[in-house]
Amino acid sequence: MNKRLQQFREFIQYDLWRQPHMEIHAPKKRLLYRFLQTIILVARGFKDQVLVVRANSLSFALLFAFIPMLALIYAIARGFGFEETVQNTISSSFLAEANVAPVLLEWIERYLETAREGLFLGIGLIVLIWAVYAFFNMLENSFNSIWNVKQSRSFGRRMTNYVMTLLLVPILVVVTSGISIFLNSTEILAPVLDGILPIRKFMLRFLPFVATAGVFTWIFIAIPNTKVKFSSAIIPGILMGLLYQLVQALSMFLVVLFTRMSIVYGAFSAIPLVLIWLNITCWLLLIGAELAFAIQNNDLFAYEKDLK
């Protein structure tokens, strides 16, 4: 048993990295080696609790930026006349099940009113922009650390990327909602409704996943200050998008559990659920970045142990 364990350890530490991918002619073996190398490189991010510290720090920053980010997204959507679409998206999430959505929309309205009226016109805008910038800046620093990038972007380039990321969310929400409305339109689809009904149901369930995967993929490409290939970001984007949708579905179940805790927490019973959701979102962002780095750079770690 000890001998097999030692052989396995030798394989993981040395043999797995001693044969470059181009020298492995069997496709299944090459895919298996690449998969194992990627998993090992991702697992290194958990070494010395570095990923845990980053996730907790990002969760704290996201907690402050959550309402301002939603307010900016809502303001952008309102500018294009799609504020009802964003409202419906928030109301259809697990936040509605936790009775948080109405309060959240009210906070967003008050936040925007405070930011554009009276004495707090300048201060409100500064706080709003700073909260969003601080979160994305911390996220970029975390991604740069994962990608071993020592130099940050200029302030102008950072703001451009952050604004484009915030613009992407309402655009995807509007597009997916528009497709959903089209698929639900019996007048347009009446002639072929019977034939495509199963496909339509599948697409309606698949669209939110596509939108989420698109946002994650864009973040993995745009945020780090290095060139990330689309082929390296799309796989983590799809996986993290799928996990995010599973978390959303699980949150629906947890709402029932936390509703029972209302006896203890009262009106604050939904707060633990929202905090857990924010923390898991930050974990998905960091794990996805680690995965994108590993997919793009696992060839660079060949013969690493031998070189040391």
Short mmCIF file of C-alpha atoms in Angstrom, two decimals:
data_model
loop_
_atom_site.label_atom_id
_atom_site.label_comp_id
_atom_site.label_asym_id
_atom_site.label_seq_id
_atom_site.Cartn_x
_atom_site.Cartn_y
_atom_site.Cartn_z
CA MET A 1 0.00 0.00 0.00
CA ASN A 2 2.80 2.41 0.92
CA LYS A 3 4.62 1.54 -2.30
CA ARG A 4 1.55 2.33 -4.42
CA LEU A 5 1.05 5.57 -2.52
CA GLN A 6 4.67 6.50 -3.14
CA GLN A 7 4.31 5.70 -6.86
CA PHE A 8 1.20 7.83 -7.08
CA ARG A 9 2.99 10.70 -5.33
CA GLU A 10 5.93 10.38 -7.72
CA PHE A 11 3.54 10.43 -10.68
CA ILE A 12 1.72 13.55 -9.45
CA GLN A 13 4.90 15.46 -8.59
CA TYR A 14 7.21 14.40 -11.42
CA ASP A 15 5.99 12.00 -14.13
CA LEU A 16 2.82 13.99 -14.86
CA TRP A 17 4.93 17.06 -15.72
CA ARG A 18 7.82 15.39 -17.54
CA GLN A 19 6.03 14.68 -20.81
CA PRO A 20 4.92 17.73 -22.84
CA HIS A 21 1.45 17.54 -24.38
CA MET A 22 2.71 17.57 -27.95
CA GLU A 23 4.66 14.36 -27.29
CA ILE A 24 1.54 12.49 -26.12
CA HIS A 25 -0.06 11.06 -29.27
CA ALA A 26 -3.06 9.35 -27.64
CA PRO A 27 -5.86 11.99 -27.42
CA LYS A 28 -7.47 10.48 -24.31
CA LYS A 29 -4.19 10.28 -22.46
CA ARG A 30 -3.27 13.85 -23.49
CA LEU A 31 -6.66 15.10 -22.29
CA LEU A 32 -6.33 13.21 -19.01
CA TYR A 33 -2.83 14.61 -18.36
CA ARG A 34 -3.98 18.14 -19.14
CA PHE A 35 -7.01 17.74 -16.88
CA LEU A 36 -4.92 16.46 -13.94
CA GLN A 37 -2.36 19.25 -14.38
CA THR A 38 -5.13 21.87 -14.42
CA ILE A 39 -6.74 20.49 -11.24
CA ILE A 40 -3.38 20.46 -9.44
CA LEU A 41 -2.60 24.05 -10.45
CA VAL A 42 -6.04 25.20 -9.28
CA ALA A 43 -5.54 23.37 -5.96
CA ARG A 44 -2.34 25.35 -5.40
CA GLY A 45 -4.46 28.46 -4.97
CA PHE A 46 -5.73 27.01 -1.67
CA LYS A 47 -2.18 26.71 -0.35
CA ASP A 48 -1.52 28.74 2.81
CA GLN A 49 -5.17 29.84 2.87
CA VAL A 50 -4.42 32.58 0.31
CA LEU A 51 -7.64 31.99 -1.64
CA VAL A 52 -9.67 31.99 1.58
CA VAL A 53 -8.30 35.39 2.60
CA ARG A 54 -8.95 36.83 -0.87
CA ALA A 55 -12.51 35.49 -0.94
CA ASN A 56 -13.31 36.97 2.46
CA SER A 57 -11.79 40.32 1.51
CA LEU A 58 -13.75 40.40 -1.75
CA SER A 59 -16.95 39.49 0.11
CA PHE A 60 -16.45 42.44 2.44
CA ALA A 61 -15.85 44.79 -0.50
CA LEU A 62 -18.82 43.35 -2.42
CA LEU A 63 -21.06 43.89 0.59
CA PHE A 64 -20.38 47.64 0.39
CA ALA A 65 -20.58 47.72 -3.42
CA PHE A 66 -23.67 45.53 -3.81
CA ILE A 67 -26.32 48.25 -3.63
CA PRO A 68 -24.24 50.84 -5.59
CA MET A 69 -23.55 48.27 -8.33
CA LEU A 70 -27.24 47.40 -8.62
CA ALA A 71 -28.05 51.12 -8.60
CA LEU A 72 -25.64 51.78 -11.47
CA ILE A 73 -26.96 48.81 -13.46
CA TYR A 74 -30.52 49.98 -12.79
CA ALA A 75 -29.64 53.55 -13.81
CA ILE A 76 -28.05 52.33 -17.05
CA ALA A 77 -31.10 50.19 -17.82
CA ARG A 78 -33.39 53.13 -17.04
CA GLY A 79 -31.45 55.30 -19.45
CA PHE A 80 -32.28 52.84 -22.24
CA GLY A 81 -35.87 52.36 -21.03
CA PHE A 82 -35.40 48.82 -19.70
CA GLU A 83 -35.73 49.40 -15.95
CA GLU A 84 -38.79 47.12 -15.75
CA THR A 85 -36.73 44.26 -17.20
CA VAL A 86 -34.12 44.64 -14.46
CA GLN A 87 -36.89 44.86 -11.86
CA ASN A 88 -38.44 41.63 -13.14
CA THR A 89 -35.03 39.91 -13.09
CA ILE A 90 -34.46 40.87 -9.45
CA SER A 91 -38.02 39.90 -8.55
CA SER A 92 -37.63 36.46 -10.18
CA SER A 93 -34.44 35.60 -8.26
CA PHE A 94 -34.19 33.90 -4.88
CA LEU A 95 -34.19 37.38 -3.31
CA ALA A 96 -37.91 37.51 -3.98
CA GLU A 97 -38.43 34.22 -2.14
CA ALA A 98 -36.59 35.71 0.83
CA ASN A 99 -38.82 38.84 0.64
CA VAL A 100 -35.71 40.92 -0.01
CA ALA A 101 -36.48 42.02 -3.58
CA PRO A 102 -39.08 44.73 -2.74
CA VAL A 103 -36.84 46.19 -0.06
CA LEU A 104 -33.85 46.02 -2.40
CA LEU A 105 -35.66 47.87 -5.19
CA GLU A 106 -36.76 50.51 -2.69
CA TRP A 107 -33.18 50.96 -1.50
CA ILE A 108 -32.00 51.32 -5.10
CA GLU A 109 -34.60 54.03 -5.78
CA ARG A 110 -33.66 55.92 -2.62
CA TYR A 111 -29.96 55.55 -3.39
CA LEU A 112 -30.39 57.04 -6.85
CA GLU A 113 -32.55 59.86 -5.51
CA THR A 114 -29.96 60.67 -2.84
CA ALA A 115 -27.18 60.61 -5.42
CA ARG A 116 -28.82 63.15 -7.73
CA GLU A 117 -30.68 65.52 -5.44
CA GLY A 118 -29.97 68.08 -2.76
CA LEU A 119 -26.86 68.39 -0.65
CA PHE A 120 -25.70 64.85 -1.39
CA LEU A 121 -25.54 65.32 -5.16
CA GLY A 122 -21.74 65.29 -5.33
CA ILE A 123 -21.10 63.17 -2.24
CA GLY A 124 -23.63 60.52 -3.27
CA LEU A 125 -22.13 60.13 -6.74
CA ILE A 126 -18.61 59.95 -5.32
CA VAL A 127 -19.58 57.27 -2.79
CA LEU A 128 -21.45 55.30 -5.45
CA ILE A 129 -18.59 55.33 -7.93
CA TRP A 130 -15.95 54.72 -5.23
CA ALA A 131 -17.76 51.67 -3.81
CA VAL A 132 -18.01 50.04 -7.25
CA TYR A 133 -14.45 51.00 -8.18
CA ALA A 134 -13.06 49.66 -4.88
CA PHE A 135 -14.62 46.24 -5.43
CA PHE A 136 -13.47 45.89 -9.04
CA ASN A 137 -10.02 47.19 -8.13
CA MET A 138 -9.70 44.58 -5.38
CA LEU A 139 -10.96 41.93 -7.81
CA GLU A 140 -8.37 43.01 -10.40
CA ASN A 141 -5.59 42.87 -7.81
CA SER A 142 -6.68 39.36 -6.84
CA PHE A 143 -6.76 38.26 -10.48
CA ASN A 144 -3.35 39.86 -11.13
CA SER A 145 -1.93 37.96 -8.17
CA ILE A 146 -3.33 34.69 -9.57
CA TRP A 147 -1.84 35.46 -13.00
CA ASN A 148 1.48 36.59 -11.44
CA VAL A 149 1.05 40.08 -12.90
CA LYS A 150 3.02 42.70 -10.96
CA GLN A 151 1.83 45.86 -12.71
CA SER A 152 -1.71 47.26 -12.61
CA ARG A 153 -3.49 49.12 -15.39
CA SER A 154 -3.73 52.87 -15.55
CA PHE A 155 -6.74 54.45 -13.86
CA GLY A 156 -8.36 55.24 -17.21
CA ARG A 157 -8.09 51.69 -18.52
CA ARG A 158 -9.41 50.28 -15.26
CA MET A 159 -12.46 52.56 -15.34
CA THR A 160 -13.12 51.65 -18.98
CA ASN A 161 -13.09 47.92 -18.20
CA TYR A 162 -15.25 48.33 -15.11
CA VAL A 163 -17.85 50.42 -16.94
CA MET A 164 -17.95 47.92 -19.82
CA THR A 165 -18.50 45.11 -17.31
CA LEU A 166 -21.38 46.98 -15.70
CA LEU A 167 -22.85 47.72 -19.13
CA LEU A 168 -22.67 44.05 -20.08
CA VAL A 169 -25.02 42.95 -17.29
CA PRO A 170 -28.11 44.99 -18.29
CA ILE A 171 -27.47 44.24 -21.97
CA LEU A 172 -27.48 40.48 -21.34
CA VAL A 173 -30.53 40.81 -19.10
CA VAL A 174 -32.42 42.72 -21.80
CA VAL A 175 -31.36 40.32 -24.57
CA THR A 176 -32.28 37.17 -22.64
CA SER A 177 -35.55 38.72 -21.51
CA GLY A 178 -36.35 39.70 -25.10
CA ILE A 179 -35.71 36.16 -26.31
CA SER A 180 -37.85 34.80 -23.48
CA ILE A 181 -40.71 37.13 -24.45
CA PHE A 182 -40.35 36.02 -28.07
CA LEU A 183 -40.43 32.35 -27.11
CA ASN A 184 -43.47 32.94 -24.91
CA SER A 185 -45.33 34.79 -27.65
CA THR A 186 -48.01 32.39 -28.83
CA GLU A 187 -49.02 34.74 -31.65
CA ILE A 188 -45.60 34.63 -33.27
CA LEU A 189 -44.96 30.96 -32.61
CA ALA A 190 -48.53 29.66 -32.97
CA PRO A 191 -48.00 27.88 -36.35
CA VAL A 192 -45.15 25.77 -35.02
CA LEU A 193 -45.88 25.84 -31.29
CA ASP A 194 -46.68 22.14 -31.01
CA GLY A 195 -43.43 21.08 -32.66
CA ILE A 196 -41.03 23.28 -30.70
CA LEU A 197 -42.69 23.26 -27.27
CA PRO A 198 -40.05 20.99 -25.63
CA ILE A 199 -37.26 23.02 -27.26
CA ARG A 200 -38.87 26.24 -26.12
CA LYS A 201 -39.03 25.07 -22.50
CA PHE A 202 -35.40 23.98 -22.67
CA MET A 203 -34.30 27.35 -24.11
CA LEU A 204 -36.24 29.30 -21.48
CA ARG A 205 -34.38 27.42 -18.75
CA PHE A 206 -31.08 27.63 -20.63
CA LEU A 207 -31.08 31.39 -21.28
CA PRO A 208 -30.27 32.52 -17.70
CA PHE A 209 -27.31 30.13 -17.70
CA VAL A 210 -26.04 31.57 -21.01
CA ALA A 211 -26.25 35.12 -19.65
CA THR A 212 -24.45 34.17 -16.42
CA ALA A 213 -21.74 32.24 -18.28
CA GLY A 214 -21.24 35.23 -20.58
CA VAL A 215 -20.73 37.60 -17.63
CA PHE A 216 -18.24 35.24 -15.94
CA THR A 217 -16.33 34.70 -19.20
CA TRP A 218 -16.06 38.45 -19.80
CA ILE A 219 -14.82 39.05 -16.24
CA PHE A 220 -12.12 36.38 -16.58
CA ILE A 221 -10.94 38.01 -19.83
CA ALA A 222 -11.29 41.72 -19.07
CA ILE A 223 -10.35 42.13 -15.41
CA PRO A 224 -6.77 40.72 -15.15
CA ASN A 225 -4.05 42.93 -16.60
CA THR A 226 -2.84 40.32 -19.06
CA LYS A 227 -3.99 38.73 -22.29
CA VAL A 228 -6.40 35.93 -21.47
CA LYS A 229 -7.41 33.74 -24.39
CA PHE A 230 -11.10 33.20 -25.02
CA SER A 231 -10.51 29.45 -25.13
CA SER A 232 -9.02 29.64 -21.63
CA ALA A 233 -11.85 31.75 -20.19
CA ILE A 234 -14.89 30.11 -21.79
CA ILE A 235 -14.53 26.81 -19.89
CA PRO A 236 -14.30 28.48 -16.46
CA GLY A 237 -17.10 30.83 -17.53
CA ILE A 238 -19.39 27.93 -18.36
CA LEU A 239 -18.50 25.97 -15.21
CA MET A 240 -18.86 28.97 -12.88
CA GLY A 241 -22.09 29.97 -14.63
CA LEU A 242 -23.47 26.49 -14.05
CA LEU A 243 -22.39 26.50 -10.41
CA TYR A 244 -23.87 29.97 -9.93
CA GLN A 245 -27.24 28.78 -11.26
CA LEU A 246 -27.04 25.76 -8.94
CA VAL A 247 -26.35 28.11 -6.03
CA GLN A 248 -29.41 30.13 -7.03
CA ALA A 249 -31.53 26.97 -7.03
CA LEU A 250 -30.07 25.87 -3.69
CA SER A 251 -30.81 29.31 -2.25
CA MET A 252 -34.50 28.73 -2.96
CA PHE A 253 -34.31 25.72 -0.65
CA LEU A 254 -32.32 27.59 1.99
CA VAL A 255 -34.93 30.35 2.04
CA VAL A 256 -37.29 27.91 3.75
CA LEU A 257 -34.63 27.09 6.34
CA PHE A 258 -33.86 30.73 7.11
CA THR A 259 -37.57 31.56 7.22
CA ARG A 260 -37.82 29.31 10.25
CA MET A 261 -35.05 31.37 11.83
CA SER A 262 -37.22 34.48 11.66
CA ILE A 263 -38.23 33.74 15.23
CA VAL A 264 -34.66 34.51 16.26
CA TYR A 265 -33.58 37.06 13.64
CA GLY A 266 -36.95 38.69 12.93
CA ALA A 267 -36.77 41.03 9.93
CA PHE A 268 -33.04 40.24 9.55
CA SER A 269 -33.58 36.53 8.82
CA ALA A 270 -32.66 36.97 5.13
CA ILE A 271 -29.33 38.70 5.84
CA PRO A 272 -27.32 35.48 6.52
CA LEU A 273 -28.54 34.03 3.22
CA VAL A 274 -27.54 37.14 1.25
CA LEU A 275 -24.10 37.17 2.93
CA ILE A 276 -23.54 33.50 2.08
CA TRP A 277 -24.63 34.17 -1.51
CA LEU A 278 -22.17 37.08 -1.84
CA ASN A 279 -19.34 35.00 -0.37
CA ILE A 280 -20.01 32.07 -2.72
CA THR A 281 -20.07 34.49 -5.68
CA CYS A 282 -16.59 35.72 -4.73
CA TRP A 283 -15.38 32.13 -4.41
CA LEU A 284 -16.67 31.34 -7.91
CA LEU A 285 -14.86 34.39 -9.32
CA LEU A 286 -11.53 33.41 -7.75
CA ILE A 287 -11.77 29.70 -8.58
CA GLY A 288 -12.72 30.59 -12.17
CA ALA A 289 -9.69 32.87 -12.44
CA GLU A 290 -7.43 30.10 -11.07
CA LEU A 291 -8.92 27.69 -13.60
CA ALA A 292 -8.42 30.10 -16.52
CA PHE A 293 -4.78 30.60 -15.48
CA ALA A 294 -4.21 26.86 -15.19
CA ILE A 295 -5.77 26.10 -18.59
CA GLN A 296 -3.69 28.75 -20.36
CA ASN A 297 -0.37 28.15 -18.60
CA ASN A 298 -0.12 24.50 -17.55
CA ASP A 299 2.48 23.89 -20.29
CA LEU A 300 4.80 26.34 -18.53
CA PHE A 301 5.00 24.11 -15.44
CA ALA A 302 6.57 21.16 -17.23
CA TYR A 303 9.68 19.81 -15.44
CA GLU A 304 9.03 22.28 -12.59
CA LYS A 305 10.12 19.91 -9.82
CA ASP A 306 13.15 18.79 -11.83
CA LEU A 307 14.24 22.38 -12.38
CA LYS A 308 13.99 23.12 -8.66
#
